PDB file of N, CA and C in Angstrom:
ATOM      1  N   UNK A 550       0.848  -1.169   0.000  1.00 80.00           N
ATOM      2  CA  UNK A 550       0.000   0.000   0.000  1.00 80.00           C
ATOM      3  C   UNK A 550       0.900   1.241   0.000  1.00 80.00           C
ATOM      4  N   UNK A 551       0.745   2.113  -0.996  1.00 90.00           N
ATOM      5  CA  UNK A 551       1.651   3.260  -1.139  1.00 90.00           C
ATOM      6  C   UNK A 551       1.561   4.295  -0.021  1.00 90.00           C
ATOM      7  N   UNK A 552       0.484   4.328   0.721  1.00 95.00           N
ATOM      8  CA  UNK A 552       0.351   5.329   1.788  1.00 95.00           C
ATOM      9  C   UNK A 552       1.209   4.998   3.007  1.00 95.00           C
ATOM     10  N   UNK A 553       1.539   3.747   3.206  1.00 97.00           N
ATOM     11  CA  UNK A 553       2.239   3.340   4.432  1.00 97.00           C
ATOM     12  C   UNK A 553       3.588   4.038   4.593  1.00 97.00           C
ATOM     13  N   UNK A 554       4.470   4.058   3.590  1.00 97.00           N
ATOM     14  CA  UNK A 554       5.749   4.765   3.785  1.00 97.00           C
ATOM     15  C   UNK A 554       5.576   6.258   4.094  1.00 97.00           C
ATOM     16  N   UNK A 555       4.597   6.876   3.473  1.00 97.00           N
ATOM     17  CA  UNK A 555       4.333   8.299   3.734  1.00 97.00           C
ATOM     18  C   UNK A 555       3.890   8.487   5.183  1.00 97.00           C
ATOM     19  N   UNK A 556       3.003   7.623   5.649  1.00 98.00           N
ATOM     20  CA  UNK A 556       2.522   7.710   7.033  1.00 98.00           C
ATOM     21  C   UNK A 556       3.652   7.457   8.024  1.00 98.00           C
ATOM     22  N   UNK A 557       4.523   6.503   7.717  1.00 97.00           N
ATOM     23  CA  UNK A 557       5.659   6.239   8.602  1.00 97.00           C
ATOM     24  C   UNK A 557       6.580   7.456   8.675  1.00 97.00           C
ATOM     25  N   UNK A 558       6.785   8.133   7.558  1.00 96.00           N
ATOM     26  CA  UNK A 558       7.593   9.364   7.580  1.00 96.00           C
ATOM     27  C   UNK A 558       6.948  10.442   8.446  1.00 96.00           C
ATOM     28  N   UNK A 559       5.621  10.492   8.441  1.00 96.00           N
ATOM     29  CA  UNK A 559       4.914  11.498   9.240  1.00 96.00           C
ATOM     30  C   UNK A 559       5.061  11.255  10.744  1.00 96.00           C
ATOM     31  N   UNK A 560       5.441  10.042  11.139  1.00 95.00           N
ATOM     32  CA  UNK A 560       5.658   9.758  12.559  1.00 95.00           C
ATOM     33  C   UNK A 560       6.861  10.521  13.114  1.00 95.00           C
ATOM     34  N   UNK A 561       7.674  11.085  12.241  1.00 93.00           N
ATOM     35  CA  UNK A 561       8.851  11.860  12.663  1.00 93.00           C
ATOM     36  C   UNK A 561       8.578  13.362  12.701  1.00 93.00           C
ATOM     37  N   UNK A 562       7.395  13.770  12.326  1.00 93.00           N
ATOM     38  CA  UNK A 562       7.041  15.196  12.282  1.00 93.00           C
ATOM     39  C   UNK A 562       7.134  15.841  13.663  1.00 93.00           C
ATOM     40  N   UNK A 563       7.388  17.124  13.682  1.00 91.00           N
ATOM     41  CA  UNK A 563       7.416  17.888  14.934  1.00 91.00           C
ATOM     42  C   UNK A 563       6.022  18.016  15.544  1.00 91.00           C
ATOM     43  N   UNK A 564       5.020  18.137  14.703  1.00 93.00           N
ATOM     44  CA  UNK A 564       3.645  18.371  15.137  1.00 93.00           C
ATOM     45  C   UNK A 564       3.046  17.106  15.762  1.00 93.00           C
ATOM     46  N   UNK A 565       2.674  17.195  17.037  1.00 89.00           N
ATOM     47  CA  UNK A 565       2.110  16.045  17.750  1.00 89.00           C
ATOM     48  C   UNK A 565       0.849  15.514  17.087  1.00 89.00           C
ATOM     49  N   UNK A 566      -0.014  16.410  16.656  1.00 93.00           N
ATOM     50  CA  UNK A 566      -1.271  15.984  16.044  1.00 93.00           C
ATOM     51  C   UNK A 566      -1.032  15.255  14.732  1.00 93.00           C
ATOM     52  N   UNK A 567      -0.024  15.660  13.985  1.00 95.00           N
ATOM     53  CA  UNK A 567       0.311  14.995  12.728  1.00 95.00           C
ATOM     54  C   UNK A 567       0.803  13.572  12.996  1.00 95.00           C
ATOM     55  N   UNK A 568       1.656  13.423  14.004  1.00 94.00           N
ATOM     56  CA  UNK A 568       2.158  12.084  14.351  1.00 94.00           C
ATOM     57  C   UNK A 568       1.012  11.183  14.795  1.00 94.00           C
ATOM     58  N   UNK A 569       0.130  11.715  15.626  1.00 95.00           N
ATOM     59  CA  UNK A 569      -0.997  10.928  16.115  1.00 95.00           C
ATOM     60  C   UNK A 569      -1.930  10.543  14.966  1.00 95.00           C
ATOM     61  N   UNK A 570      -2.197  11.461  14.060  1.00 97.00           N
ATOM     62  CA  UNK A 570      -3.076  11.176  12.919  1.00 97.00           C
ATOM     63  C   UNK A 570      -2.455  10.116  12.009  1.00 97.00           C
ATOM     64  N   UNK A 571      -1.149  10.186  11.805  1.00 97.00           N
ATOM     65  CA  UNK A 571      -0.470   9.182  10.980  1.00 97.00           C
ATOM     66  C   UNK A 571      -0.557   7.806  11.634  1.00 97.00           C
ATOM     67  N   UNK A 572      -0.359   7.755  12.946  1.00 97.00           N
ATOM     68  CA  UNK A 572      -0.447   6.483  13.667  1.00 97.00           C
ATOM     69  C   UNK A 572      -1.854   5.903  13.581  1.00 97.00           C
ATOM     70  N   UNK A 573      -2.854   6.740  13.730  1.00 97.00           N
ATOM     71  CA  UNK A 573      -4.238   6.281  13.630  1.00 97.00           C
ATOM     72  C   UNK A 573      -4.544   5.773  12.221  1.00 97.00           C
ATOM     73  N   UNK A 574      -4.024   6.449  11.210  1.00 98.00           N
ATOM     74  CA  UNK A 574      -4.226   5.992   9.830  1.00 98.00           C
ATOM     75  C   UNK A 574      -3.590   4.617   9.618  1.00 98.00           C
ATOM     76  N   UNK A 575      -2.422   4.385  10.211  1.00 98.00           N
ATOM     77  CA  UNK A 575      -1.788   3.067  10.107  1.00 98.00           C
ATOM     78  C   UNK A 575      -2.654   1.989  10.755  1.00 98.00           C
ATOM     79  N   UNK A 576      -3.269   2.318  11.878  1.00 98.00           N
ATOM     80  CA  UNK A 576      -4.173   1.367  12.535  1.00 98.00           C
ATOM     81  C   UNK A 576      -5.362   1.076  11.628  1.00 98.00           C
ATOM     82  N   UNK A 577      -5.902   2.092  11.014  1.00 97.00           N
ATOM     83  CA  UNK A 577      -7.067   1.908  10.141  1.00 97.00           C
ATOM     84  C   UNK A 577      -6.728   1.096   8.899  1.00 97.00           C
ATOM     85  N   UNK A 578      -5.496   1.180   8.425  1.00 97.00           N
ATOM     86  CA  UNK A 578      -5.078   0.349   7.286  1.00 97.00           C
ATOM     87  C   UNK A 578      -5.130  -1.118   7.685  1.00 97.00           C
ATOM     88  N   UNK A 579      -4.764  -1.390   8.919  1.00 97.00           N
ATOM     89  CA  UNK A 579      -4.884  -2.754   9.426  1.00 97.00           C
ATOM     90  C   UNK A 579      -3.618  -3.577   9.298  1.00 97.00           C
ATOM     91  N   UNK A 580      -3.816  -4.881   9.144  1.00 96.00           N
ATOM     92  CA  UNK A 580      -2.707  -5.835   9.178  1.00 96.00           C
ATOM     93  C   UNK A 580      -1.625  -5.567   8.134  1.00 96.00           C
ATOM     94  N   UNK A 581      -1.968  -4.962   7.024  1.00 97.00           N
ATOM     95  CA  UNK A 581      -0.970  -4.672   5.984  1.00 97.00           C
ATOM     96  C   UNK A 581       0.099  -3.704   6.486  1.00 97.00           C
ATOM     97  N   UNK A 582      -0.194  -2.972   7.528  1.00 97.00           N
ATOM     98  CA  UNK A 582       0.786  -2.006   8.039  1.00 97.00           C
ATOM     99  C   UNK A 582       1.702  -2.602   9.114  1.00 97.00           C
ATOM    100  N   UNK A 583       1.401  -3.799   9.609  1.00 97.00           N
ATOM    101  CA  UNK A 583       2.172  -4.366  10.728  1.00 97.00           C
ATOM    102  C   UNK A 583       3.648  -4.543  10.379  1.00 97.00           C
ATOM    103  N   UNK A 584       3.964  -5.223   9.295  1.00 97.00           N
ATOM    104  CA  UNK A 584       5.371  -5.477   8.948  1.00 97.00           C
ATOM    105  C   UNK A 584       6.147  -4.171   8.724  1.00 97.00           C
ATOM    106  N   UNK A 585       5.607  -3.216   7.947  1.00 98.00           N
ATOM    107  CA  UNK A 585       6.336  -1.946   7.798  1.00 98.00           C
ATOM    108  C   UNK A 585       6.519  -1.189   9.118  1.00 98.00           C
ATOM    109  N   UNK A 586       5.534  -1.259  10.004  1.00 97.00           N
ATOM    110  CA  UNK A 586       5.686  -0.595  11.310  1.00 97.00           C
ATOM    111  C   UNK A 586       6.802  -1.260  12.098  1.00 97.00           C
ATOM    112  N   UNK A 587       6.857  -2.583  12.079  1.00 97.00           N
ATOM    113  CA  UNK A 587       7.928  -3.305  12.786  1.00 97.00           C
ATOM    114  C   UNK A 587       9.304  -2.896  12.260  1.00 97.00           C
ATOM    115  N   UNK A 588       9.425  -2.804  10.938  1.00 96.00           N
ATOM    116  CA  UNK A 588      10.697  -2.382  10.343  1.00 96.00           C
ATOM    117  C   UNK A 588      11.045  -0.952  10.757  1.00 96.00           C
ATOM    118  N   UNK A 589      10.042  -0.100  10.799  1.00 97.00           N
ATOM    119  CA  UNK A 589      10.251   1.294  11.214  1.00 97.00           C
ATOM    120  C   UNK A 589      10.792   1.338  12.644  1.00 97.00           C
ATOM    121  N   UNK A 590      10.156   0.611  13.542  1.00 96.00           N
ATOM    122  CA  UNK A 590      10.582   0.616  14.948  1.00 96.00           C
ATOM    123  C   UNK A 590      12.007   0.102  15.078  1.00 96.00           C
ATOM    124  N   UNK A 591      12.343  -0.949  14.345  1.00 94.00           N
ATOM    125  CA  UNK A 591      13.682  -1.538  14.434  1.00 94.00           C
ATOM    126  C   UNK A 591      14.770  -0.550  14.029  1.00 94.00           C
ATOM    127  N   UNK A 592      14.461   0.334  13.087  1.00 93.00           N
ATOM    128  CA  UNK A 592      15.489   1.249  12.593  1.00 93.00           C
ATOM    129  C   UNK A 592      15.378   2.672  13.158  1.00 93.00           C
ATOM    130  N   UNK A 593      14.314   2.979  13.862  1.00 90.00           N
ATOM    131  CA  UNK A 593      14.079   4.347  14.345  1.00 90.00           C
ATOM    132  C   UNK A 593      14.798   4.618  15.665  1.00 90.00           C
ATOM    133  N   UNK A 594      15.029   5.905  15.916  1.00 86.00           N
ATOM    134  CA  UNK A 594      15.526   6.322  17.227  1.00 86.00           C
ATOM    135  C   UNK A 594      14.455   6.009  18.266  1.00 86.00           C
ATOM    136  N   UNK A 595      14.881   5.806  19.492  1.00 79.00           N
ATOM    137  CA  UNK A 595      13.936   5.475  20.560  1.00 79.00           C
ATOM    138  C   UNK A 595      12.812   6.501  20.681  1.00 79.00           C
ATOM    139  N   UNK A 596      13.130   7.778  20.546  1.00 80.00           N
ATOM    140  CA  UNK A 596      12.108   8.811  20.727  1.00 80.00           C
ATOM    141  C   UNK A 596      11.097   8.859  19.581  1.00 80.00           C
ATOM    142  N   UNK A 597      11.434   8.267  18.445  1.00 86.00           N
ATOM    143  CA  UNK A 597      10.515   8.251  17.308  1.00 86.00           C
ATOM    144  C   UNK A 597       9.644   6.994  17.271  1.00 86.00           C
ATOM    145  N   UNK A 598       9.771   6.143  18.258  1.00 93.00           N
ATOM    146  CA  UNK A 598       9.060   4.855  18.251  1.00 93.00           C
ATOM    147  C   UNK A 598       7.677   4.893  18.890  1.00 93.00           C
ATOM    148  N   UNK A 599       7.357   5.922  19.645  1.00 95.00           N
ATOM    149  CA  UNK A 599       6.140   5.878  20.448  1.00 95.00           C
ATOM    150  C   UNK A 599       4.883   5.626  19.634  1.00 95.00           C
ATOM    151  N   UNK A 600       4.586   6.486  18.647  1.00 96.00           N
ATOM    152  CA  UNK A 600       3.322   6.340  17.922  1.00 96.00           C
ATOM    153  C   UNK A 600       3.299   5.083  17.066  1.00 96.00           C
ATOM    154  N   UNK A 601       4.452   4.644  16.576  1.00 97.00           N
ATOM    155  CA  UNK A 601       4.503   3.375  15.840  1.00 97.00           C
ATOM    156  C   UNK A 601       4.188   2.217  16.785  1.00 97.00           C
ATOM    157  N   UNK A 602       4.732   2.272  17.987  1.00 97.00           N
ATOM    158  CA  UNK A 602       4.460   1.233  18.990  1.00 97.00           C
ATOM    159  C   UNK A 602       2.993   1.235  19.385  1.00 97.00           C
ATOM    160  N   UNK A 603       2.423   2.414  19.535  1.00 97.00           N
ATOM    161  CA  UNK A 603       0.992   2.538  19.841  1.00 97.00           C
ATOM    162  C   UNK A 603       0.164   1.874  18.747  1.00 97.00           C
ATOM    163  N   UNK A 604       0.534   2.120  17.491  1.00 97.00           N
ATOM    164  CA  UNK A 604      -0.196   1.521  16.365  1.00 97.00           C
ATOM    165  C   UNK A 604      -0.165   0.003  16.435  1.00 97.00           C
ATOM    166  N   UNK A 605       1.018  -0.559  16.675  1.00 96.00           N
ATOM    167  CA  UNK A 605       1.120  -2.021  16.763  1.00 96.00           C
ATOM    168  C   UNK A 605       0.269  -2.569  17.897  1.00 96.00           C
ATOM    169  N   UNK A 606       0.286  -1.901  19.028  1.00 96.00           N
ATOM    170  CA  UNK A 606      -0.514  -2.366  20.167  1.00 96.00           C
ATOM    171  C   UNK A 606      -1.996  -2.363  19.815  1.00 96.00           C
ATOM    172  N   UNK A 607      -2.463  -1.323  19.161  1.00 96.00           N
ATOM    173  CA  UNK A 607      -3.878  -1.263  18.794  1.00 96.00           C
ATOM    174  C   UNK A 607      -4.245  -2.271  17.718  1.00 96.00           C
ATOM    175  N   UNK A 608      -3.254  -2.717  16.957  1.00 96.00           N
ATOM    176  CA  UNK A 608      -3.482  -3.766  15.962  1.00 96.00           C
ATOM    177  C   UNK A 608      -3.373  -5.157  16.588  1.00 96.00           C
ATOM    178  N   UNK A 609      -3.206  -5.216  17.907  1.00 92.00           N
ATOM    179  CA  UNK A 609      -3.067  -6.474  18.648  1.00 92.00           C
ATOM    180  C   UNK A 609      -1.887  -7.308  18.165  1.00 92.00           C
ATOM    181  N   UNK A 610      -0.847  -6.632  17.726  1.00 93.00           N
ATOM    182  CA  UNK A 610       0.360  -7.305  17.273  1.00 93.00           C
ATOM    183  C   UNK A 610       1.338  -7.388  18.444  1.00 93.00           C
ATOM    184  N   UNK A 611       2.010  -8.520  18.598  1.00 91.00           N
ATOM    185  CA  UNK A 611       3.008  -8.609  19.671  1.00 91.00           C
ATOM    186  C   UNK A 611       4.075  -7.526  19.505  1.00 91.00           C
ATOM    187  N   UNK A 612       4.529  -6.980  20.610  1.00 92.00           N
ATOM    188  CA  UNK A 612       5.511  -5.896  20.584  1.00 92.00           C
ATOM    189  C   UNK A 612       6.863  -6.383  21.069  1.00 92.00           C
ATOM    190  N   UNK A 613       7.902  -5.906  20.392  1.00 92.00           N
ATOM    191  CA  UNK A 613       9.271  -6.166  20.825  1.00 92.00           C
ATOM    192  C   UNK A 613       9.561  -5.302  22.054  1.00 92.00           C
ATOM    193  N   UNK A 614      10.649  -5.605  22.723  1.00 93.00           N
ATOM    194  CA  UNK A 614      11.012  -4.881  23.949  1.00 93.00           C
ATOM    195  C   UNK A 614      11.173  -3.378  23.706  1.00 93.00           C
ATOM    196  N   UNK A 615      11.754  -3.002  22.563  1.00 94.00           N
ATOM    197  CA  UNK A 615      11.953  -1.583  22.247  1.00 94.00           C
ATOM    198  C   UNK A 615      10.620  -0.845  22.172  1.00 94.00           C
ATOM    199  N   UNK A 616       9.603  -1.492  21.604  1.00 94.00           N
ATOM    200  CA  UNK A 616       8.286  -0.867  21.469  1.00 94.00           C
ATOM    201  C   UNK A 616       7.618  -0.709  22.831  1.00 94.00           C
ATOM    202  N   UNK A 617       7.695  -1.737  23.658  1.00 94.00           N
ATOM    203  CA  UNK A 617       7.109  -1.657  24.997  1.00 94.00           C
ATOM    204  C   UNK A 617       7.826  -0.585  25.813  1.00 94.00           C
ATOM    205  N   UNK A 618       9.144  -0.510  25.671  1.00 95.00           N
ATOM    206  CA  UNK A 618       9.918   0.508  26.395  1.00 95.00           C
ATOM    207  C   UNK A 618       9.500   1.920  25.973  1.00 95.00           C
ATOM    208  N   UNK A 619       9.223   2.115  24.686  1.00 95.00           N
ATOM    209  CA  UNK A 619       8.784   3.435  24.205  1.00 95.00           C
ATOM    210  C   UNK A 619       7.438   3.810  24.810  1.00 95.00           C
ATOM    211  N   UNK A 620       6.537   2.843  24.906  1.00 96.00           N
ATOM    212  CA  UNK A 620       5.224   3.098  25.507  1.00 96.00           C
ATOM    213  C   UNK A 620       5.363   3.418  26.994  1.00 96.00           C
ATOM    214  N   UNK A 621       6.170   2.632  27.684  1.00 95.00           N
ATOM    215  CA  UNK A 621       6.357   2.843  29.120  1.00 95.00           C
ATOM    216  C   UNK A 621       6.999   4.205  29.391  1.00 95.00           C
ATOM    217  N   UNK A 622       8.006   4.559  28.583  1.00 94.00           N
ATOM    218  CA  UNK A 622       8.685   5.846  28.767  1.00 94.00           C
ATOM    219  C   UNK A 622       7.708   7.008  28.561  1.00 94.00           C
ATOM    220  N   UNK A 623       6.870   6.918  27.544  1.00 94.00           N
ATOM    221  CA  UNK A 623       5.891   7.985  27.302  1.00 94.00           C
ATOM    222  C   UNK A 623       4.902   8.078  28.456  1.00 94.00           C
ATOM    223  N   UNK A 624       4.487   6.938  28.969  1.00 94.00           N
ATOM    224  CA  UNK A 624       3.542   6.934  30.092  1.00 94.00           C
ATOM    225  C   UNK A 624       4.170   7.576  31.319  1.00 94.00           C
ATOM    226  N   UNK A 625       5.423   7.269  31.549  1.00 95.00           N
ATOM    227  CA  UNK A 625       6.110   7.732  32.748  1.00 95.00           C
ATOM    228  C   UNK A 625       6.619   9.174  32.636  1.00 95.00           C
ATOM    229  N   UNK A 626       7.143   9.548  31.469  1.00 94.00           N
ATOM    230  CA  UNK A 626       7.887  10.798  31.352  1.00 94.00           C
ATOM    231  C   UNK A 626       7.231  11.896  30.514  1.00 94.00           C
ATOM    232  N   UNK A 627       6.253  11.561  29.709  1.00 92.00           N
ATOM    233  CA  UNK A 627       5.699  12.559  28.790  1.00 92.00           C
ATOM    234  C   UNK A 627       4.967  13.669  29.547  1.00 92.00           C
ATOM    235  N   UNK A 628       5.085  14.871  29.023  1.00 93.00           N
ATOM    236  CA  UNK A 628       4.313  15.995  29.559  1.00 93.00           C
ATOM    237  C   UNK A 628       3.079  16.254  28.700  1.00 93.00           C
ATOM    238  N   UNK A 629       2.944  15.476  27.637  1.00 92.00           N
ATOM    239  CA  UNK A 629       1.806  15.595  26.733  1.00 92.00           C
ATOM    240  C   UNK A 629       0.693  14.666  27.228  1.00 92.00           C
ATOM    241  N   UNK A 630      -0.434  15.202  27.679  1.00 93.00           N
ATOM    242  CA  UNK A 630      -1.493  14.344  28.227  1.00 93.00           C
ATOM    243  C   UNK A 630      -2.057  13.351  27.211  1.00 93.00           C
ATOM    244  N   UNK A 631      -2.059  13.710  25.941  1.00 92.00           N
ATOM    245  CA  UNK A 631      -2.565  12.780  24.927  1.00 92.00           C
ATOM    246  C   UNK A 631      -1.635  11.584  24.807  1.00 92.00           C
ATOM    247  N   UNK A 632      -0.332  11.829  24.798  1.00 93.00           N
ATOM    248  CA  UNK A 632       0.629  10.727  24.743  1.00 93.00           C
ATOM    249  C   UNK A 632       0.518   9.849  25.979  1.00 93.00           C
ATOM    250  N   UNK A 633       0.349  10.460  27.141  1.00 94.00           N
ATOM    251  CA  UNK A 633       0.242   9.676  28.378  1.00 94.00           C
ATOM    252  C   UNK A 633      -0.970   8.746  28.332  1.00 94.00           C
ATOM    253  N   UNK A 634      -2.102   9.263  27.890  1.00 95.00           N
ATOM    254  CA  UNK A 634      -3.319   8.452  27.814  1.00 95.00           C
ATOM    255  C   UNK A 634      -3.180   7.386  26.734  1.00 95.00           C
ATOM    256  N   UNK A 635      -2.592   7.755  25.595  1.00 95.00           N
ATOM    257  CA  UNK A 635      -2.385   6.782  24.522  1.00 95.00           C
ATOM    258  C   UNK A 635      -1.447   5.670  24.985  1.00 95.00           C
ATOM    259  N   UNK A 636      -0.424   6.028  25.752  1.00 95.00           N
ATOM    260  CA  UNK A 636       0.497   5.020  26.277  1.00 95.00           C
ATOM    261  C   UNK A 636      -0.228   4.074  27.225  1.00 95.00           C
ATOM    262  N   UNK A 637      -1.082   4.616  28.088  1.00 95.00           N
ATOM    263  CA  UNK A 637      -1.871   3.764  28.989  1.00 95.00           C
ATOM    264  C   UNK A 637      -2.753   2.810  28.200  1.00 95.00           C
ATOM    265  N   UNK A 638      -3.399   3.338  27.173  1.00 95.00           N
ATOM    266  CA  UNK A 638      -4.271   2.516  26.331  1.00 95.00           C
ATOM    267  C   UNK A 638      -3.480   1.369  25.695  1.00 95.00           C
ATOM    268  N   UNK A 639      -2.329   1.698  25.114  1.00 96.00           N
ATOM    269  CA  UNK A 639      -1.524   0.685  24.437  1.00 96.00           C
ATOM    270  C   UNK A 639      -0.961  -0.335  25.420  1.00 96.00           C
ATOM    271  N   UNK A 640      -0.463   0.140  26.564  1.00 96.00           N
ATOM    272  CA  UNK A 640       0.062  -0.797  27.563  1.00 96.00           C
ATOM    273  C   UNK A 640      -1.044  -1.709  28.082  1.00 96.00           C
ATOM    274  N   UNK A 641      -2.253  -1.182  28.223  1.00 94.00           N
ATOM    275  CA  UNK A 641      -3.393  -2.009  28.610  1.00 94.00           C
ATOM    276  C   UNK A 641      -3.668  -3.098  27.592  1.00 94.00           C
ATOM    277  N   UNK A 642      -3.563  -2.757  26.295  1.00 94.00           N
ATOM    278  CA  UNK A 642      -3.757  -3.755  25.240  1.00 94.00           C
ATOM    279  C   UNK A 642      -2.673  -4.826  25.315  1.00 94.00           C
ATOM    280  N   UNK A 643      -1.429  -4.404  25.540  1.00 92.00           N
ATOM    281  CA  UNK A 643      -0.317  -5.348  25.631  1.00 92.00           C
ATOM    282  C   UNK A 643      -0.547  -6.312  26.789  1.00 92.00           C
ATOM    283  N   UNK A 644      -0.903  -5.784  27.948  1.00 92.00           N
ATOM    284  CA  UNK A 644      -1.149  -6.625  29.123  1.00 92.00           C
ATOM    285  C   UNK A 644      -2.332  -7.548  28.871  1.00 92.00           C
ATOM    286  N   UNK A 645      -3.407  -7.018  28.307  1.00 90.00           N
ATOM    287  CA  UNK A 645      -4.582  -7.832  28.004  1.00 90.00           C
ATOM    288  C   UNK A 645      -4.262  -8.964  27.052  1.00 90.00           C
ATOM    289  N   UNK A 646      -3.465  -8.689  26.037  1.00 84.00           N
ATOM    290  CA  UNK A 646      -3.091  -9.736  25.081  1.00 84.00           C
ATOM    291  C   UNK A 646      -2.217 -10.796  25.733  1.00 84.00           C
ATOM    292  N   UNK A 647      -1.349 -10.389  26.653  1.00 84.00           N
ATOM    293  CA  UNK A 647      -0.512 -11.363  27.357  1.00 84.00           C
ATOM    294  C   UNK A 647      -1.354 -12.250  28.269  1.00 84.00           C
ATOM    295  N   UNK A 648      -2.374 -11.683  28.884  1.00 86.00           N
ATOM    296  CA  UNK A 648      -3.236 -12.472  29.765  1.00 86.00           C
ATOM    297  C   UNK A 648      -4.050 -13.498  28.986  1.00 86.00           C
ATOM    298  N   UNK A 649      -4.361 -13.195  27.733  1.00 82.00           N
ATOM    299  CA  UNK A 649      -5.131 -14.121  26.903  1.00 82.00           C
ATOM    300  C   UNK A 649      -4.318 -15.347  26.508  1.00 82.00           C
ATOM    301  N   UNK A 650      -2.991 -15.209  26.519  1.00 73.00           N
ATOM    302  CA  UNK A 650      -2.128 -16.311  26.069  1.00 73.00           C
ATOM    303  C   UNK A 650      -2.030 -17.393  27.064  1.00 73.00           C
TER     304      UNK A 650
END
């Protein structure tokens, strides 16, 4: 899907709302975005991983340690209330999926 690389690039934008909108669009694309998101997280700086990690969590995809760490760091350290709530939501999904196993 040609939109996925563009959306992944938008995850690096300065504008918080743009990053969040790109992450939500990746979730709406669905399973086709999982592999590209995983590749993005593997190669991205730690600070650029949050919204990609959030997307994977909402897609119910297992998360690597780097992705979980990005979610936890945002929950613990972010001053952005939207990021904090999104991190809680994603961490809740991760925990819920682990309990189902």
